[in-house]
């Protein structure tokens, strides 16, 4: 599945991205359409389409993603002011790329979230 998404292409370096972190399990790069001064996407290298598809034996994937984001926030001096992490799931959740990913938003006070109506 990852191979079929734009994020798979980024992981394989088939299309460019502003990559800010990569290790064995996770790649992180700046969102092409940032919704905050800092907007970074954390994508596991495991092929999982949505949060719905994470099985109990893959809970380490979620832990790794969240901890990678928290580590990045500390590294970039964002942790004390604060930040938001978001995982959108399926259409009503606003998911547009069907490879599991976590958004890290920071750099300015963030508004409340909810429906678009
Ligand atoms: P979702 O809506 O699925 O939660 O988040 C997908 C995110 O991927 C969106 O915020 C969108 O701006 C971002 N995105 C889509 N295509 C690309 C791309 O080619 N490069 C980068 N860096 N981000 C992308």
Tab-separated table of C-alpha atoms and ligand atoms in Angstrom:
chain	number	residue	atom	x	y	z
A	1	UNK	CA	0.000	0.000	0.000
A	2	UNK	CA	2.755	2.392	0.927
A	3	UNK	CA	4.167	1.725	-2.548
A	4	UNK	CA	0.954	3.094	-4.072
A	5	UNK	CA	0.854	6.407	-2.195
A	6	UNK	CA	2.724	9.634	-2.647
A	7	UNK	CA	4.444	8.947	0.688
A	8	UNK	CA	5.811	5.666	-0.651
A	9	UNK	CA	7.327	7.640	-3.510
A	10	UNK	CA	8.904	10.045	-1.009
A	11	UNK	CA	10.333	7.140	1.017
A	12	UNK	CA	11.824	5.688	-2.155
A	13	UNK	CA	13.134	9.129	-3.186
A	14	UNK	CA	11.111	9.046	-6.388
A	15	UNK	CA	9.729	12.501	-5.621
A	16	UNK	CA	11.428	15.207	-3.576
A	17	UNK	CA	10.489	16.220	-0.047
A	18	UNK	CA	12.027	18.343	2.679
A	19	UNK	CA	13.038	15.435	4.912
A	20	UNK	CA	13.775	16.447	8.507
A	21	UNK	CA	14.282	13.005	10.044
A	22	UNK	CA	14.689	9.424	8.943
A	23	UNK	CA	15.560	6.205	10.714
A	24	UNK	CA	14.903	2.510	10.237
A	25	UNK	CA	11.211	2.828	11.139
A	26	UNK	CA	10.046	6.381	10.379
A	27	UNK	CA	10.516	9.160	7.854
A	28	UNK	CA	9.506	12.762	8.614
A	29	UNK	CA	9.177	15.590	6.098
A	30	UNK	CA	7.541	18.998	5.835
A	31	UNK	CA	3.944	19.102	4.612
A	32	UNK	CA	3.647	20.557	1.129
A	33	UNK	CA	0.651	22.681	2.238
A	34	UNK	CA	1.519	23.704	5.813
A	35	UNK	CA	-1.342	24.516	8.195
A	36	UNK	CA	0.997	26.069	10.793
A	37	UNK	CA	4.504	27.597	10.760
A	38	UNK	CA	5.829	24.108	11.532
A	39	UNK	CA	3.918	21.253	9.879
A	40	UNK	CA	5.800	17.975	9.656
A	41	UNK	CA	4.448	14.567	8.657
A	42	UNK	CA	5.740	11.413	10.383
A	43	UNK	CA	5.238	8.291	8.290
A	44	UNK	CA	6.036	4.741	9.393
A	45	UNK	CA	7.857	2.619	6.877
A	46	UNK	CA	5.453	-0.225	7.657
A	47	UNK	CA	2.626	-0.359	5.123
A	48	UNK	CA	-0.591	0.536	6.965
A	49	UNK	CA	-3.384	2.493	5.237
A	50	UNK	CA	-5.292	4.003	8.165
A	51	UNK	CA	-5.430	4.011	11.955
A	52	UNK	CA	-8.300	1.507	11.606
A	53	UNK	CA	-5.876	-0.998	10.142
A	54	UNK	CA	-3.373	-1.003	13.001
A	55	UNK	CA	-3.449	-4.381	14.725
A	56	UNK	CA	-2.587	-4.905	18.413
A	57	UNK	CA	0.757	-6.414	17.483
A	58	UNK	CA	1.562	-3.175	15.613
A	59	UNK	CA	1.116	-0.899	18.624
A	60	UNK	CA	4.866	-0.292	18.545
A	61	UNK	CA	4.361	1.485	15.200
A	62	UNK	CA	2.135	4.053	16.899
A	63	UNK	CA	4.518	4.430	19.830
A	64	UNK	CA	7.426	4.956	17.486
A	65	UNK	CA	5.520	7.588	15.503
A	66	UNK	CA	4.443	9.584	18.541
A	67	UNK	CA	7.866	9.404	20.165
A	68	UNK	CA	9.571	10.443	16.915
A	69	UNK	CA	7.332	13.521	16.835
A	70	UNK	CA	8.027	14.345	20.488
A	71	UNK	CA	11.755	13.895	19.931
A	72	UNK	CA	11.620	16.218	16.909
A	73	UNK	CA	9.701	18.828	18.928
A	74	UNK	CA	12.379	18.752	21.647
A	75	UNK	CA	15.185	18.871	19.080
A	76	UNK	CA	13.664	21.893	17.371
A	77	UNK	CA	12.918	23.762	20.606
A	78	UNK	CA	9.147	23.445	20.172
A	79	UNK	CA	8.407	21.276	23.167
A	80	UNK	CA	8.140	23.901	25.869
A	81	UNK	CA	5.775	26.213	23.967
A	82	UNK	CA	3.839	23.176	22.815
A	83	UNK	CA	2.576	21.545	19.694
A	84	UNK	CA	-0.222	19.341	18.379
A	85	UNK	CA	-0.100	15.860	16.901
A	86	UNK	CA	-2.970	14.628	14.746
A	87	UNK	CA	-3.815	11.410	12.929
A	88	UNK	CA	-6.662	11.807	10.439
A	89	UNK	CA	-8.609	8.619	9.730
A	90	UNK	CA	-10.678	8.083	6.596
A	91	UNK	CA	-12.841	10.632	4.791
A	92	UNK	CA	-14.738	12.184	7.712
A	93	UNK	CA	-11.466	12.479	9.602
A	94	UNK	CA	-9.939	14.418	6.727
A	95	UNK	CA	-7.512	11.728	5.563
A	96	UNK	CA	-6.398	12.224	1.973
A	97	UNK	CA	-3.271	10.062	1.782
A	98	UNK	CA	-3.938	6.453	2.678
A	99	UNK	CA	-0.629	5.633	4.277
A	100	UNK	CA	-0.764	6.034	8.070
A	101	UNK	CA	0.881	9.290	9.153
A	102	UNK	CA	0.951	11.716	12.033
A	103	UNK	CA	0.884	15.500	11.645
A	104	UNK	CA	2.983	17.660	13.989
A	105	UNK	CA	1.793	21.275	14.050
A	106	UNK	CA	3.587	24.012	15.940
A	107	UNK	CA	5.167	27.421	15.802
A	108	UNK	CA	2.131	29.524	16.698
A	109	UNK	CA	-0.889	29.253	18.992
A	110	UNK	CA	-3.226	26.750	17.329
A	111	UNK	CA	-6.986	27.204	17.103
A	112	UNK	CA	-9.461	24.719	18.445
A	113	UNK	CA	-10.421	21.945	16.081
A	114	UNK	CA	-13.716	20.438	15.074
A	115	UNK	CA	-15.996	20.329	12.055
A	116	UNK	CA	-15.465	22.483	8.986
A	117	UNK	CA	-19.052	23.775	9.321
B	1	LIG	P1	-4.078	13.746	5.495
B	1	LIG	O1	-5.072	14.716	4.905
B	1	LIG	O2	-4.107	12.430	4.748
B	1	LIG	O3	-4.173	13.571	6.974
B	1	LIG	O4	-2.671	14.397	5.270
B	1	LIG	C1	-1.989	14.311	4.065
B	1	LIG	C2	-1.049	15.487	4.017
B	1	LIG	O5	-0.094	15.235	3.016
B	1	LIG	C3	-1.718	16.809	3.658
B	1	LIG	O6	-1.546	17.730	4.731
B	1	LIG	C4	-1.016	17.249	2.385
B	1	LIG	O7	-0.780	18.624	2.331
B	1	LIG	C5	0.263	16.435	2.418
B	1	LIG	N1	0.793	16.103	1.114
B	1	LIG	C6	0.105	15.618	0.050
B	1	LIG	N2	0.925	15.397	-0.985
B	1	LIG	C7	2.175	15.742	-0.563
B	1	LIG	C8	3.457	15.726	-1.186
B	1	LIG	O8	3.627	15.357	-2.350
B	1	LIG	N3	4.507	16.155	-0.443
B	1	LIG	C9	4.362	16.566	0.860
B	1	LIG	N4	5.465	16.952	1.496
B	1	LIG	N5	3.169	16.589	1.482
B	1	LIG	C10	2.092	16.187	0.778
